[in-house]
Amino acid sequence: MTPIELDPLYDATKHEEQVYNLWVSQAAFHSEPNPDKTPFVVMMPPPNVTGYLHIGHALNMTLQDIAVRYKRMKGFETLWLPGMDHAGIATQAVVERQLKEQGLTKEGLGREEFVKRIWEWKDRYGGIILSQLKKLGVSADWDRQRFTLDEPYERAVKTAFVHYYDKGLLYKGQRITNWCPHCHTAISDIEVTYANEKGHLWYVRYPFADGSGFVTIATTRPETILADAAVAVNPADPRYTSIIGKEVIVPVANRNVPIIADEAVLIDFGTGALKITPGHDPTDFEVGERHNLPSMAVIGLDGLMNDNALHFRGMTALAARDRIVAEIDALGLLEKVEPYEHSVGHCSRCNSIIEPIVTDQWYLRMKELAARALRAERDGKVEVLPVKWRKVYEGWLENINDWCVSRQLWWGHRIPVYHCEDCDETIVAVDAPQTCPTCGGTHITQESDVLDTWFSSALWPFATLGWPEQTPALRYYYPTSLLITGYDIIFFWVARMVMSGLEFMDDVPFHTVFITGLVRDEQGRKMSKSLKNQVDPLDLISTYGTDALRFTMASLSTYGGQDILLSEQKLLSSRNFINKLWNATRFVATNVDVAGALAGTRPSSDELGLFDRWILTRLEGATHDVTAKMDIYDFGEASHLLYEFVWGDFCDWYIELSKIPLRDEVKAPATRWVLAYVLENILRLLHPFVPFVTETITQQLYNGDHLIMTAAYPEADGMLTYEKDAAQADFLIGFIKAVRNLKAVFGLPPTEKQSILVLGQTDDVGAIMANAEAIKFVGRFADIGTELDPAQRYIKGAYGTMQMMILAKSDFDVEAELKVVRNKLELLHAEAVKIESRLNNQDFVARAPADVVDKDTQKLEDLKAEERLLSDFLNKQG
């Protein structure tokens, strides 16, 4: 084979689809249980069936794919199992909106027809995101794709429900529920998002029933006064000790209720006297339970005032509030109104204000399950990274409440609870009963509610592998290895999967959880429609190429899990890196038959030149360091190490240095082998990060002989190293850099060739002169000498034990230029002091936007680096 010629520019749009289809055609992503290999398993967090690829997916899926591709190349039997979540509320809402546009309603269609419509929508439009993930290069095993409502998965969900019920962990009860009037369903505590909103605090007088006076309470919700069951005070509050046990008259409702004592009352809130409304407040519900108070609701499930609301029936809660306050004021019972900012709960799905209402729901007891999940993490069976998220995980489990798992929806896993209408028997079973086991009756109805989407998602790591059946896949692939996900679903999903895995498999579902940050804009702001700063990953792929987006995401990720600040500049930098790799490959491919060189004999150490030995030593070091970072999932640092090695050591230095021996028939074969060997290893090291360009290059270099994605990852052990020679090469390269810095200090054009003089210690000067040809070529020097001409002007500098000088033009005023350098140093120092003072001001750091602090920090580093350069230069002037 002769050297090949690559296209002048890498065209991502030309190659990416072809490469992905090549991988799929060769079943490169597929996995089967293999007892001869160690499994490495990642369960893809299933995106919603309604979803579209967003920038958060781009980050999360890129990091997962890097891990999977790395482990696959390291020889693991790698399974990355993809799928979709049925997304109960979200999917039902989408189809309901479509029906509304057609003048239809789900009630008008009926449950069976409505669910049929959703399945039709899912088959037609659902799963768009999975095809979009393929554009990102996701190497998941599409043959094993799962859906949380497919038939085997549905059986797993029913089995889990029956198990919990039989164990006494599931119960149905009347409890205060987070109710969404818009979605018309209950939601769990962690599906409620809170936001501070400006409102009012109304101070209302409740007259004593015996006419002896009144007690004033403060409330943010006067519309619920009609449902009050008591007034409560703290037993430790001396202001109210004498009135405990008395009765008061509820304004407008005109009912008598008792004054009770309960420690839940905050003495310093309002007046210290609190109205108790068990039907519309979680804390009040618990107080009511303790004191056997009646519970009444005046706001219905539709968000409107109900039959208990007297003449306010049918009004919205806000309209009723105004009317009730007006009536209280007319009765002379409104003492005052104050502005008040408080936290208001909203539905995380639709952002509607949540109404706490007592409803009949199914609950899962969590204390026992949570204790085991907590112990697993503390015992190291599940490692949560970064460590800062361990406290978040532990805190939620330590303070967990029972989980409301029922939802008043039609789309989802229908609760497997059946009722016999003939004898009132309740039957909980995986398979729908045809007859009642108690009376033999056939009039059996199933509960109408469905399960919370997260109930089924919690089974994902093992239900996708065939559980409750003990399949070969389940035995081989479980427990899985790694979960990469965002911190926003630690509670929703991560902790619940740990609980479920321990309960049903008696083992944790994964060994490592890596929590990523959020992707923000370059100013540190969250991506949102209102800020108009959202970016579509597909647009970024079209503009920069998939590999550039992936490399950007990887390089910006941190082991500490900080949020990522995405910018156009960073994407451009990654695209430039891809092009640099392509151009380096073009140079190598033009000069070397890569496949032929690597198939031939490795040159002996004696045949290798100094810089050949240097780059091989550098390759071994980079491989060792990158592998160490990849093994702990520190992809950000791994990408930085690769960038420095590929762009710096290989492209900027070795490729330039190789041009000299390539002209020599004797030295050229060894250098050709080194170029091929280092390039091949670079492609493999980079493949997990930039799979498309590395596979494209591999296919062209080897004429389609093999896939790089299934090739072995480089191993540092066994690589050639020459530490002493590498140190000498570093000395020579450092010399070139020192001369370049000296030219930069005096503003000499970098492309202008000058003669260089070296004086000093014999060994150092000898090393420079022995490699003068390479140094002159790469450094772009006119000449290198050791003889000082007193008649000439020189710009002086120092390197190691030597004095180095640049021959200056006759009109060059060295002293004047030194004065300019000193003045510049003073300005740099003053600016650095100013910024450092600002960053040392804790108040500034706390109040300033994150991007401002980051920019100041980077600017200070740059100023100090330039300051050190100039100071070092001035100190060495003779």
Tab-separated table of N, CA, C and O in Angstrom, residues 174-270:
chain	number	residue	atom	x	y	z
A	174	GLN	N	-56.502	8.065	53.199
A	174	GLN	CA	-56.880	9.468	53.043
A	174	GLN	C	-55.795	10.313	53.698
A	174	GLN	O	-55.659	10.346	54.921
A	175	ARG	N	-55.010	10.992	52.886
A	175	ARG	CA	-53.939	11.835	53.396
A	175	ARG	C	-53.889	13.124	52.597
A	175	ARG	O	-54.420	13.206	51.475
A	176	ILE	N	-53.235	14.108	53.167
A	176	ILE	CA	-53.065	15.363	52.429
A	176	ILE	C	-52.161	15.089	51.235
A	176	ILE	O	-51.132	14.416	51.353
A	177	THR	N	-52.556	15.566	50.081
A	177	THR	CA	-51.866	15.259	48.836
A	177	THR	C	-51.517	16.536	48.099
A	177	THR	O	-52.260	17.522	48.152
A	178	ASN	N	-50.383	16.499	47.398
A	178	ASN	CA	-50.060	17.595	46.482
A	178	ASN	C	-50.919	17.396	45.232
A	178	ASN	O	-50.665	16.487	44.439
A	179	TRP	N	-51.913	18.253	45.061
A	179	TRP	CA	-52.844	18.071	43.939
A	179	TRP	C	-52.613	19.156	42.894
A	179	TRP	O	-52.570	20.343	43.211
A	180	CYS	N	-52.479	18.720	41.632
A	180	CYS	CA	-52.343	19.679	40.542
A	180	CYS	C	-53.701	19.830	39.862
A	180	CYS	O	-54.170	18.902	39.185
A	181	PRO	N	-54.367	20.984	40.014
A	181	PRO	CA	-55.681	21.186	39.402
A	181	PRO	C	-55.638	21.173	37.877
A	181	PRO	O	-56.635	20.892	37.222
A	182	HIS	N	-54.451	21.477	37.319
A	182	HIS	CA	-54.343	21.502	35.858
A	182	HIS	C	-54.160	20.098	35.295
A	182	HIS	O	-54.832	19.704	34.348
A	183	CYS	N	-53.243	19.327	35.896
A	183	CYS	CA	-53.002	17.952	35.438
A	183	CYS	C	-54.043	16.980	35.989
A	183	CYS	O	-54.106	15.829	35.548
A	184	HIS	N	-54.833	17.442	36.971
A	184	HIS	CA	-55.889	16.629	37.588
A	184	HIS	C	-55.352	15.329	38.177
A	184	HIS	O	-55.904	14.253	37.972
A	185	THR	N	-54.236	15.455	38.894
A	185	THR	CA	-53.667	14.268	39.530
A	185	THR	C	-52.875	14.663	40.759
A	185	THR	O	-52.445	15.810	40.898
A	186	ALA	N	-52.695	13.691	41.625
A	186	ALA	CA	-51.795	13.872	42.754
A	186	ALA	C	-50.361	13.745	42.256
A	186	ALA	O	-50.089	13.042	41.278
A	187	ILE	N	-49.444	14.429	42.914
A	187	ILE	CA	-48.021	14.279	42.603
A	187	ILE	C	-47.260	14.144	43.915
A	187	ILE	O	-47.747	14.551	44.969
A	188	SER	N	-46.062	13.569	43.841
A	188	SER	CA	-45.284	13.329	45.055
A	188	SER	C	-44.596	14.610	45.509
A	188	SER	O	-44.510	15.597	44.761
A	189	ASP	N	-44.073	14.574	46.719
A	189	ASP	CA	-43.422	15.759	47.294
A	189	ASP	C	-42.295	16.273	46.412
A	189	ASP	O	-42.117	17.490	46.265
A	190	ILE	N	-41.493	15.373	45.833
A	190	ILE	CA	-40.336	15.837	45.067
A	190	ILE	C	-40.702	16.277	43.652
A	190	ILE	O	-39.830	16.710	42.901
A	191	GLU	N	-41.999	16.161	43.302
A	191	GLU	CA	-42.451	16.701	42.014
A	191	GLU	C	-42.997	18.114	42.175
A	191	GLU	O	-43.509	18.694	41.224
A	192	VAL	N	-42.860	18.653	43.379
A	192	VAL	CA	-43.294	20.021	43.652
A	192	VAL	C	-42.067	20.916	43.675
A	192	VAL	O	-41.094	20.639	44.378
A	193	THR	N	-42.075	21.975	42.889
A	193	THR	CA	-40.995	22.958	42.911
A	193	THR	C	-41.502	24.208	43.618
A	193	THR	O	-42.665	24.595	43.450
A	194	TYR	N	-40.623	24.806	44.373
A	194	TYR	CA	-41.031	25.960	45.178
A	194	TYR	C	-40.378	27.239	44.667
A	194	TYR	O	-39.222	27.244	44.237
A	195	ALA	N	-41.164	28.314	44.713
A	195	ALA	CA	-40.659	29.623	44.297
A	195	ALA	C	-41.177	30.683	45.263
A	195	ALA	O	-42.341	30.623	45.685
A	196	ASN	N	-40.322	31.620	45.613
A	196	ASN	CA	-40.744	32.716	46.480
A	196	ASN	C	-41.612	33.686	45.683
A	196	ASN	O	-41.236	34.115	44.590
A	197	GLU	N	-42.772	33.993	46.234
A	197	GLU	CA	-43.699	34.913	45.568
A	197	GLU	C	-44.173	35.963	46.555
A	197	GLU	O	-44.290	35.716	47.760
A	198	LYS	N	-44.426	37.153	46.026
A	198	LYS	CA	-44.922	38.241	46.869
A	198	LYS	C	-46.423	38.081	47.072
A	198	LYS	O	-47.184	37.921	46.124
A	199	GLY	N	-46.826	38.091	48.333
A	199	GLY	CA	-48.242	37.977	48.669
A	199	GLY	C	-48.566	38.871	49.841
A	199	GLY	O	-47.963	39.934	50.011
A	200	HIS	N	-49.508	38.414	50.652
A	200	HIS	CA	-49.919	39.213	51.810
A	200	HIS	C	-50.138	38.313	53.014
A	200	HIS	O	-50.367	37.107	52.882
A	201	LEU	N	-50.062	38.937	54.168
A	201	LEU	CA	-50.391	38.275	55.417
A	201	LEU	C	-51.594	39.010	55.994
A	201	LEU	O	-51.514	40.202	56.313
A	202	TRP	N	-52.726	38.281	56.058
A	202	TRP	CA	-53.955	38.884	56.565
A	202	TRP	C	-54.098	38.560	58.059
A	202	TRP	O	-53.992	37.387	58.459
A	203	TYR	N	-54.286	39.566	58.854
A	203	TYR	CA	-54.495	39.389	60.294
A	203	TYR	C	-55.997	39.444	60.568
A	203	TYR	O	-56.642	40.482	60.346
A	204	VAL	N	-56.550	38.309	61.021
A	204	VAL	CA	-58.002	38.166	61.172
A	204	VAL	C	-58.343	37.840	62.631
A	204	VAL	O	-57.702	37.002	63.257
A	205	ARG	N	-59.371	38.515	63.138
A	205	ARG	CA	-59.824	38.283	64.514
A	205	ARG	C	-60.864	37.160	64.545
A	205	ARG	O	-61.842	37.198	63.791
A	206	TYR	N	-60.644	36.206	65.439
A	206	TYR	CA	-61.605	35.128	65.671
A	206	TYR	C	-62.257	35.381	67.041
A	206	TYR	O	-61.594	35.246	68.084
A	207	PRO	N	-63.529	35.759	67.081
A	207	PRO	CA	-64.188	36.078	68.359
A	207	PRO	C	-64.322	34.829	69.243
A	207	PRO	O	-64.564	33.726	68.753
A	208	PHE	N	-64.110	34.994	70.541
A	208	PHE	CA	-64.377	33.898	71.482
A	208	PHE	C	-65.868	33.609	71.489
A	208	PHE	O	-66.706	34.530	71.433
A	209	ALA	N	-66.203	32.337	71.557
A	209	ALA	CA	-67.620	31.940	71.535
A	209	ALA	C	-68.379	32.489	72.736
A	209	ALA	O	-69.600	32.712	72.661
A	210	ASP	N	-67.658	32.739	73.844
A	210	ASP	CA	-68.353	33.243	75.044
A	210	ASP	C	-68.459	34.764	75.063
A	210	ASP	O	-68.911	35.363	76.033
A	211	GLY	N	-68.000	35.393	73.965
A	211	GLY	CA	-68.126	36.838	73.856
A	211	GLY	C	-67.119	37.632	74.657
A	211	GLY	O	-67.224	38.856	74.759
A	212	SER	N	-66.081	36.966	75.171
A	212	SER	CA	-65.133	37.657	76.053
A	212	SER	C	-63.993	38.350	75.316
A	212	SER	O	-63.081	38.883	75.933
A	213	GLY	N	-64.009	38.339	74.011
A	213	GLY	CA	-62.943	38.992	73.256
A	213	GLY	C	-62.637	38.225	71.980
A	213	GLY	O	-63.530	37.612	71.384
A	214	PHE	N	-61.385	38.243	71.588
A	214	PHE	CA	-61.012	37.565	70.339
A	214	PHE	C	-59.524	37.208	70.389
A	214	PHE	O	-58.759	37.711	71.230
A	215	VAL	N	-59.117	36.345	69.472
A	215	VAL	CA	-57.706	36.049	69.245
A	215	VAL	C	-57.438	36.336	67.767
A	215	VAL	O	-58.270	36.031	66.900
A	216	THR	N	-56.306	36.956	67.494
A	216	THR	CA	-55.969	37.308	66.114
A	216	THR	C	-54.987	36.295	65.542
A	216	THR	O	-53.971	35.965	66.162
A	217	ILE	N	-55.319	35.804	64.367
A	217	ILE	CA	-54.426	34.886	63.659
A	217	ILE	C	-53.902	35.586	62.401
A	217	ILE	O	-54.494	36.574	61.931
A	218	ALA	N	-52.794	35.078	61.856
A	218	ALA	CA	-52.262	35.597	60.587
A	218	ALA	C	-52.259	34.464	59.579
A	218	ALA	O	-51.865	33.333	59.900
A	219	THR	N	-52.706	34.744	58.371
A	219	THR	CA	-52.772	33.695	57.344
A	219	THR	C	-52.418	34.250	55.980
A	219	THR	O	-52.657	35.424	55.679
A	220	THR	N	-51.849	33.402	55.146
A	220	THR	CA	-51.578	33.775	53.756
A	220	THR	C	-52.696	33.292	52.840
A	220	THR	O	-52.716	33.639	51.665
A	221	ARG	N	-53.650	32.482	53.393
A	221	ARG	CA	-54.690	31.884	52.554
A	221	ARG	C	-56.070	32.062	53.191
A	221	ARG	O	-56.672	31.085	53.680
A	222	PRO	N	-56.609	33.265	53.163
A	222	PRO	CA	-57.923	33.475	53.779
A	222	PRO	C	-59.049	32.703	53.099
A	222	PRO	O	-60.094	32.469	53.703
A	223	GLU	N	-58.842	32.250	51.853
A	223	GLU	CA	-59.896	31.509	51.158
A	223	GLU	C	-60.166	30.153	51.807
A	223	GLU	O	-61.219	29.555	51.574
A	224	THR	N	-59.203	29.653	52.625
A	224	THR	CA	-59.417	28.354	53.289
A	224	THR	C	-59.975	28.503	54.706
A	224	THR	O	-60.165	27.492	55.403
A	225	ILE	N	-60.245	29.726	55.140
A	225	ILE	CA	-60.810	29.943	56.480
A	225	ILE	C	-62.103	29.145	56.654
A	225	ILE	O	-62.405	28.628	57.740
A	226	LEU	N	-62.862	28.994	55.572
A	226	LEU	CA	-64.139	28.286	55.644
A	226	LEU	C	-63.964	26.828	56.076
A	226	LEU	O	-64.928	26.195	56.521
A	227	ALA	N	-62.729	26.278	55.944
A	227	ALA	CA	-62.480	24.877	56.295
A	227	ALA	C	-61.730	24.735	57.613
A	227	ALA	O	-61.291	23.633	57.959
A	228	ASP	N	-61.605	25.823	58.370
A	228	ASP	CA	-60.854	25.755	59.623
A	228	ASP	C	-61.494	24.775	60.601
A	228	ASP	O	-62.719	24.701	60.734
A	229	ALA	N	-60.605	24.015	61.307
A	229	ALA	CA	-61.087	23.058	62.315
A	229	ALA	C	-60.634	23.441	63.719
A	229	ALA	O	-61.105	22.860	64.694
A	230	ALA	N	-59.719	24.427	63.827
A	230	ALA	CA	-59.240	24.846	65.144
A	230	ALA	C	-58.358	26.076	64.987
A	230	ALA	O	-57.976	26.447	63.865
A	231	VAL	N	-58.023	26.679	66.104
A	231	VAL	CA	-56.952	27.668	66.198
A	231	VAL	C	-55.933	27.062	67.150
A	231	VAL	O	-56.290	26.521	68.204
A	232	ALA	N	-54.660	27.125	66.765
A	232	ALA	CA	-53.620	26.499	67.572
A	232	ALA	C	-52.603	27.524	68.034
A	232	ALA	O	-52.302	28.488	67.313
A	233	VAL	N	-52.064	27.292	69.226
A	233	VAL	CA	-50.983	28.103	69.771
A	233	VAL	C	-49.932	27.151	70.304
A	233	VAL	O	-50.197	25.966	70.533
A	234	ASN	N	-48.715	27.648	70.460
A	234	ASN	CA	-47.644	26.826	71.016
A	234	ASN	C	-47.802	26.751	72.534
A	234	ASN	O	-48.000	27.781	73.180
A	235	PRO	N	-47.735	25.566	73.116
A	235	PRO	CA	-47.918	25.435	74.572
A	235	PRO	C	-46.874	26.205	75.372
A	235	PRO	O	-47.097	26.503	76.553
A	236	ALA	N	-45.739	26.543	74.735
A	236	ALA	CA	-44.693	27.287	75.439
A	236	ALA	C	-44.862	28.795	75.317
A	236	ALA	O	-44.043	29.557	75.824
A	237	ASP	N	-45.914	29.227	74.617
A	237	ASP	CA	-46.145	30.655	74.419
A	237	ASP	C	-46.985	31.201	75.582
A	237	ASP	O	-48.187	30.906	75.684
A	238	PRO	N	-46.384	32.003	76.499
A	238	PRO	CA	-47.121	32.477	77.688
A	238	PRO	C	-48.281	33.407	77.353
A	238	PRO	O	-49.193	33.576	78.173
A	239	ARG	N	-48.289	33.983	76.137
A	239	ARG	CA	-49.369	34.920	75.772
A	239	ARG	C	-50.722	34.229	75.686
A	239	ARG	O	-51.766	34.887	75.847
A	240	TYR	N	-50.701	32.929	75.408
A	240	TYR	CA	-51.979	32.261	75.103
A	240	TYR	C	-52.318	31.118	76.063
A	240	TYR	O	-53.293	30.393	75.840
A	241	THR	N	-51.535	30.946	77.096
A	241	THR	CA	-51.791	29.836	78.025
A	241	THR	C	-53.220	29.832	78.560
A	241	THR	O	-53.870	28.779	78.659
A	242	SER	N	-53.738	31.025	78.834
A	242	SER	CA	-55.062	31.131	79.486
A	242	SER	C	-56.221	30.832	78.552
A	242	SER	O	-57.348	30.600	79.021
A	243	ILE	N	-55.991	30.845	77.248
A	243	ILE	CA	-57.140	30.655	76.337
A	243	ILE	C	-57.192	29.252	75.735
A	243	ILE	O	-58.113	28.929	74.985
A	244	ILE	N	-56.176	28.431	76.016
A	244	ILE	CA	-56.189	27.054	75.494
A	244	ILE	C	-57.407	26.321	76.036
A	244	ILE	O	-57.684	26.330	77.238
A	245	GLY	N	-58.164	25.712	75.140
A	245	GLY	CA	-59.377	25.004	75.529
A	245	GLY	C	-60.645	25.786	75.270
A	245	GLY	O	-61.749	25.210	75.263
A	246	LYS	N	-60.527	27.084	75.066
A	246	LYS	CA	-61.709	27.891	74.755
A	246	LYS	C	-62.129	27.633	73.301
A	246	LYS	O	-61.397	27.029	72.512
A	247	GLU	N	-63.275	28.154	72.927
A	247	GLU	CA	-63.754	28.047	71.548
A	247	GLU	C	-63.836	29.427	70.926
A	247	GLU	O	-64.079	30.433	71.619
A	248	VAL	N	-63.603	29.435	69.598
A	248	VAL	CA	-63.744	30.681	68.835
A	248	VAL	C	-64.712	30.443	67.687
A	248	VAL	O	-64.994	29.297	67.317
A	249	ILE	N	-65.200	31.541	67.131
A	249	ILE	CA	-66.133	31.471	65.994
A	249	ILE	C	-65.353	31.751	64.714
A	249	ILE	O	-64.685	32.787	64.598
A	250	VAL	N	-65.416	30.841	63.757
A	250	VAL	CA	-64.733	31.034	62.477
A	250	VAL	C	-65.464	32.120	61.691
A	250	VAL	O	-66.665	31.986	61.423
A	251	PRO	N	-64.787	33.199	61.327
A	251	PRO	CA	-65.432	34.275	60.567
A	251	PRO	C	-66.057	33.763	59.274
A	251	PRO	O	-65.524	32.835	58.637
A	252	VAL	N	-67.154	34.333	58.896
A	252	VAL	CA	-67.906	34.020	57.672
A	252	VAL	C	-68.563	32.643	57.769
A	252	VAL	O	-69.758	32.486	57.524
A	253	ALA	N	-67.784	31.597	58.132
A	253	ALA	CA	-68.350	30.253	58.263
A	253	ALA	C	-69.276	30.163	59.467
A	253	ALA	O	-70.208	29.346	59.497
A	254	ASN	N	-69.009	30.994	60.476
A	254	ASN	CA	-69.860	31.070	61.671
A	254	ASN	C	-69.972	29.718	62.379
A	254	ASN	O	-71.041	29.317	62.810
A	255	ARG	N	-68.826	29.012	62.477
A	255	ARG	CA	-68.771	27.743	63.199
A	255	ARG	C	-67.867	27.888	64.420
A	255	ARG	O	-66.888	28.646	64.375
A	256	ASN	N	-68.176	27.125	65.468
A	256	ASN	CA	-67.319	27.117	66.657
A	256	ASN	C	-66.222	26.058	66.504
A	256	ASN	O	-66.507	24.921	66.109
A	257	VAL	N	-64.976	26.452	66.807
A	257	VAL	CA	-63.855	25.511	66.778
A	257	VAL	C	-63.012	25.743	68.030
A	257	VAL	O	-63.020	26.840	68.606
A	258	PRO	N	-62.279	24.724	68.486
A	258	PRO	CA	-61.503	24.866	69.718
A	258	PRO	C	-60.155	25.557	69.506
A	258	PRO	O	-59.621	25.581	68.396
A	259	ILE	N	-59.615	26.075	70.589
A	259	ILE	CA	-58.231	26.553	70.615
A	259	ILE	C	-57.403	25.430	71.229
A	259	ILE	O	-57.682	24.987	72.349
A	260	ILE	N	-56.418	24.953	70.498
A	260	ILE	CA	-55.614	23.822	70.954
A	260	ILE	C	-54.158	24.249	71.101
A	260	ILE	O	-53.747	25.303	70.586
A	261	ALA	N	-53.379	23.426	71.760
A	261	ALA	CA	-51.946	23.683	71.921
A	261	ALA	C	-51.163	22.619	71.169
A	261	ALA	O	-51.415	21.428	71.334
A	262	ASP	N	-50.209	23.076	70.335
A	262	ASP	CA	-49.405	22.131	69.563
A	262	ASP	C	-48.033	22.750	69.301
A	262	ASP	O	-47.927	23.927	68.934
A	263	GLU	N	-46.996	21.945	69.453
A	263	GLU	CA	-45.633	22.437	69.294
A	263	GLU	C	-45.278	22.778	67.853
A	263	GLU	O	-44.236	23.392	67.602
A	264	ALA	N	-46.113	22.396	66.898
A	264	ALA	CA	-45.836	22.717	65.494
A	264	ALA	C	-46.003	24.205	65.211
A	264	ALA	O	-45.505	24.712	64.197
A	265	VAL	N	-46.691	24.924	66.076
A	265	VAL	CA	-46.940	26.352	65.869
A	265	VAL	C	-45.662	27.141	66.142
A	265	VAL	O	-45.019	26.968	67.194
A	266	LEU	N	-45.291	27.992	65.193
A	266	LEU	CA	-44.115	28.843	65.356
A	266	LEU	C	-44.512	30.098	66.141
A	266	LEU	O	-45.381	30.861	65.708
A	267	ILE	N	-43.865	30.303	67.263
A	267	ILE	CA	-44.213	31.422	68.144
A	267	ILE	C	-43.994	32.768	67.454
A	267	ILE	O	-44.749	33.723	67.667
A	268	ASP	N	-42.946	32.834	66.592
A	268	ASP	CA	-42.601	34.128	66.001
A	268	ASP	C	-43.243	34.369	64.634
A	268	ASP	O	-42.918	35.336	63.951
A	269	PHE	N	-44.162	33.507	64.194
A	269	PHE	CA	-44.859	33.748	62.930
A	269	PHE	C	-46.170	34.472	63.198
A	269	PHE	O	-47.011	33.993	63.977
A	270	GLY	N	-46.345	35.590	62.530
A	270	GLY	CA	-47.586	36.346	62.697
A	270	GLY	C	-47.819	36.730	64.141
A	270	GLY	O	-46.962	37.355	64.788
